[in-house]
C-alpha cells in the first residue's frame, strides 16, 4: 500500500528447489541478504502488525465483549501477519545476479476473489 514494512522478514528460496534459502529481518523498510547465491529465487515477504492482547482476565473479558460488538481491544501487543501470502508481488520469482545489488519490492493487496 505504499508504506515500508516496519518489522518483518524476507526469504529468498531457490526457484528450482536446489540450494539453500537465504534472507533476513526487515526493519524500517530495509533488509540485507548477505548469503544469496545468484539465480532464480522465489521471494517471500512477511510483515507483522501489533495486535492487542489482554494482560488480565478482566481485560480479556472486556476485549471479548468489544470484539462481539465489533470494537477494538486493550493495551499490550502480540504479532499478527500483515501481508497475505497471495498479495500481488509476494511469492514472485526474481533473478538474483552476482555481486552487490538493491532489490526493492512493491506489494499490492490481493486481487478480489483470490
PDB file of C-alpha atoms in Angstrom:
ATOM      1  CA  UNK A   1       0.000   0.000   0.000  1.00  0.00           C
ATOM      2  CA  UNK A   2       2.985   2.287  -0.491  1.00  0.00           C
ATOM      3  CA  UNK A   3       4.272   2.135   3.077  1.00  0.00           C
ATOM      4  CA  UNK A   4       7.575   0.467   4.025  1.00  0.00           C
ATOM      5  CA  UNK A   5       7.413  -2.598   6.254  1.00  0.00           C
ATOM      6  CA  UNK A   6       8.416  -1.573   9.765  1.00  0.00           C
ATOM      7  CA  UNK A   7       9.154  -5.092  11.020  1.00  0.00           C
ATOM      8  CA  UNK A   8       9.118  -8.318   9.098  1.00  0.00           C
ATOM      9  CA  UNK A   9      11.149 -10.919   7.264  1.00  0.00           C
ATOM     10  CA  UNK A  10      12.206 -11.638   3.706  1.00  0.00           C
ATOM     11  CA  UNK A  11      13.193 -15.067   2.406  1.00  0.00           C
ATOM     12  CA  UNK A  12      14.724 -15.977  -0.944  1.00  0.00           C
ATOM     13  CA  UNK A  13      14.044 -19.600  -1.897  1.00  0.00           C
ATOM     14  CA  UNK A  14      15.738 -21.251  -4.883  1.00  0.00           C
ATOM     15  CA  UNK A  15      13.108 -21.463  -7.639  1.00  0.00           C
ATOM     16  CA  UNK A  16      14.411 -24.868  -8.721  1.00  0.00           C
ATOM     17  CA  UNK A  17      14.367 -26.218  -5.155  1.00  0.00           C
ATOM     18  CA  UNK A  18      18.143 -26.735  -5.240  1.00  0.00           C
ATOM     19  CA  UNK A  19      20.423 -24.989  -2.755  1.00  0.00           C
ATOM     20  CA  UNK A  20      19.905 -23.057   0.444  1.00  0.00           C
ATOM     21  CA  UNK A  21      17.306 -20.442   1.270  1.00  0.00           C
ATOM     22  CA  UNK A  22      18.577 -17.082   2.498  1.00  0.00           C
ATOM     23  CA  UNK A  23      17.046 -13.914   3.824  1.00  0.00           C
ATOM     24  CA  UNK A  24      16.866 -11.649   6.767  1.00  0.00           C
ATOM     25  CA  UNK A  25      14.933  -9.352   9.002  1.00  0.00           C
ATOM     26  CA  UNK A  26      13.143  -6.288   7.637  1.00  0.00           C
ATOM     27  CA  UNK A  27      13.450  -3.139   9.778  1.00  0.00           C
ATOM     28  CA  UNK A  28      12.032   0.224   8.710  1.00  0.00           C
ATOM     29  CA  UNK A  29      11.637  -0.914   5.106  1.00  0.00           C
ATOM     30  CA  UNK A  30      15.212  -2.191   4.772  1.00  0.00           C
ATOM     31  CA  UNK A  31      16.772  -5.637   4.769  1.00  0.00           C
ATOM     32  CA  UNK A  32      20.140  -7.139   3.990  1.00  0.00           C
ATOM     33  CA  UNK A  33      20.734 -10.506   2.349  1.00  0.00           C
ATOM     34  CA  UNK A  34      24.391 -11.474   2.623  1.00  0.00           C
ATOM     35  CA  UNK A  35      24.316 -15.155   1.682  1.00  0.00           C
ATOM     36  CA  UNK A  36      22.306 -15.027  -1.546  1.00  0.00           C
ATOM     37  CA  UNK A  37      23.538 -17.213  -4.359  1.00  0.00           C
ATOM     38  CA  UNK A  38      22.811 -15.963  -7.882  1.00  0.00           C
ATOM     39  CA  UNK A  39      19.888 -17.426  -9.790  1.00  0.00           C
ATOM     40  CA  UNK A  40      16.104 -17.556  -9.862  1.00  0.00           C
ATOM     41  CA  UNK A  41      14.546 -17.052  -6.417  1.00  0.00           C
ATOM     42  CA  UNK A  42      11.033 -17.065  -5.032  1.00  0.00           C
ATOM     43  CA  UNK A  43      10.688 -14.096  -2.692  1.00  0.00           C
ATOM     44  CA  UNK A  44       8.503 -14.463   0.392  1.00  0.00           C
ATOM     45  CA  UNK A  45       7.829 -11.281   2.358  1.00  0.00           C
ATOM     46  CA  UNK A  46       6.200 -11.136   5.770  1.00  0.00           C
ATOM     47  CA  UNK A  47       5.320  -8.144   7.920  1.00  0.00           C
ATOM     48  CA  UNK A  48       3.989  -8.133  11.422  1.00  0.00           C
ATOM     49  CA  UNK A  49       1.378  -5.806  12.908  1.00  0.00           C
ATOM     50  CA  UNK A  50       0.859  -5.271  16.582  1.00  0.00           C
ATOM     51  CA  UNK A  51      -2.374  -6.718  17.876  1.00  0.00           C
ATOM     52  CA  UNK A  52      -3.624  -6.144  21.389  1.00  0.00           C
ATOM     53  CA  UNK A  53      -3.566  -8.899  23.980  1.00  0.00           C
ATOM     54  CA  UNK A  54      -5.068  -8.998  27.425  1.00  0.00           C
ATOM     55  CA  UNK A  55      -2.885  -8.512  30.480  1.00  0.00           C
ATOM     56  CA  UNK A  56      -5.559  -9.731  32.907  1.00  0.00           C
ATOM     57  CA  UNK A  57      -8.700 -11.835  32.885  1.00  0.00           C
ATOM     58  CA  UNK A  58     -10.729  -8.635  33.341  1.00  0.00           C
ATOM     59  CA  UNK A  59      -9.103  -7.093  30.284  1.00  0.00           C
ATOM     60  CA  UNK A  60      -9.712 -10.350  28.346  1.00  0.00           C
ATOM     61  CA  UNK A  61     -13.414 -10.164  29.195  1.00  0.00           C
ATOM     62  CA  UNK A  62     -13.527  -6.522  28.079  1.00  0.00           C
ATOM     63  CA  UNK A  63     -11.786  -7.399  24.811  1.00  0.00           C
ATOM     64  CA  UNK A  64     -14.149 -10.300  24.167  1.00  0.00           C
ATOM     65  CA  UNK A  65     -17.129  -8.041  24.753  1.00  0.00           C
ATOM     66  CA  UNK A  66     -15.659  -5.338  22.483  1.00  0.00           C
ATOM     67  CA  UNK A  67     -14.943  -7.918  19.766  1.00  0.00           C
ATOM     68  CA  UNK A  68     -18.544  -9.133  19.889  1.00  0.00           C
ATOM     69  CA  UNK A  69     -19.662  -5.529  19.384  1.00  0.00           C
ATOM     70  CA  UNK A  70     -17.088  -5.109  16.590  1.00  0.00           C
ATOM     71  CA  UNK A  71     -14.879  -2.769  18.594  1.00  0.00           C
ATOM     72  CA  UNK A  72     -11.173  -2.683  19.400  1.00  0.00           C
ATOM     73  CA  UNK A  73      -9.255  -4.118  22.334  1.00  0.00           C
ATOM     74  CA  UNK A  74      -6.829  -3.057  25.046  1.00  0.00           C
ATOM     75  CA  UNK A  75      -3.110  -2.410  25.519  1.00  0.00           C
ATOM     76  CA  UNK A  76      -0.182  -4.777  25.036  1.00  0.00           C
ATOM     77  CA  UNK A  77       0.683  -6.451  21.770  1.00  0.00           C
ATOM     78  CA  UNK A  78       1.350  -9.719  20.033  1.00  0.00           C
ATOM     79  CA  UNK A  79       2.301 -10.095  16.391  1.00  0.00           C
ATOM     80  CA  UNK A  80      -0.045 -10.881  13.520  1.00  0.00           C
ATOM     81  CA  UNK A  81       0.732 -11.393   9.858  1.00  0.00           C
ATOM     82  CA  UNK A  82       0.101  -8.141   7.987  1.00  0.00           C
ATOM     83  CA  UNK A  83       0.834  -9.262   4.416  1.00  0.00           C
ATOM     84  CA  UNK A  84      -1.146 -12.152   2.999  1.00  0.00           C
ATOM     85  CA  UNK A  85       0.872 -14.769   1.079  1.00  0.00           C
ATOM     86  CA  UNK A  86      -1.260 -14.053  -2.009  1.00  0.00           C
ATOM     87  CA  UNK A  87      -0.515 -10.309  -2.031  1.00  0.00           C
ATOM     88  CA  UNK A  88       0.445  -9.212  -5.538  1.00  0.00           C
ATOM     89  CA  UNK A  89       4.248  -9.423  -5.753  1.00  0.00           C
ATOM     90  CA  UNK A  90       4.631 -11.794  -2.804  1.00  0.00           C
ATOM     91  CA  UNK A  91       5.983 -15.235  -3.744  1.00  0.00           C
ATOM     92  CA  UNK A  92       7.152 -13.754  -7.064  1.00  0.00           C
ATOM     93  CA  UNK A  93      10.103 -15.255  -8.912  1.00  0.00           C
ATOM     94  CA  UNK A  94      13.016 -12.879  -9.454  1.00  0.00           C
ATOM     95  CA  UNK A  95      16.553 -13.215 -10.790  1.00  0.00           C
ATOM     96  CA  UNK A  96      19.403 -12.532  -8.342  1.00  0.00           C
ATOM     97  CA  UNK A  97      22.565 -11.507 -10.182  1.00  0.00           C
ATOM     98  CA  UNK A  98      26.127 -11.918  -8.870  1.00  0.00           C
ATOM     99  CA  UNK A  99      27.510  -9.046  -6.795  1.00  0.00           C
ATOM    100  CA  UNK A 100      26.007  -6.305  -4.668  1.00  0.00           C
ATOM    101  CA  UNK A 101      22.604  -5.030  -5.759  1.00  0.00           C
ATOM    102  CA  UNK A 102      19.472  -3.369  -4.480  1.00  0.00           C
ATOM    103  CA  UNK A 103      16.190  -5.248  -4.827  1.00  0.00           C
ATOM    104  CA  UNK A 104      13.042  -3.312  -3.960  1.00  0.00           C
ATOM    105  CA  UNK A 105       9.640  -4.964  -3.725  1.00  0.00           C
ATOM    106  CA  UNK A 106       6.315  -3.148  -4.067  1.00  0.00           C
ATOM    107  CA  UNK A 107       3.477  -5.369  -2.896  1.00  0.00           C
ATOM    108  CA  UNK A 108      -0.198  -4.757  -3.561  1.00  0.00           C
ATOM    109  CA  UNK A 109      -3.308  -6.204  -1.907  1.00  0.00           C
ATOM    110  CA  UNK A 110      -4.534  -9.472  -3.461  1.00  0.00           C
ATOM    111  CA  UNK A 111      -6.951  -9.146  -6.357  1.00  0.00           C
ATOM    112  CA  UNK A 112     -10.599  -9.691  -5.438  1.00  0.00           C
ATOM    113  CA  UNK A 113     -11.605 -13.339  -5.429  1.00  0.00           C
ATOM    114  CA  UNK A 114      -8.050 -14.660  -4.897  1.00  0.00           C
TER     115      UNK A 114
END
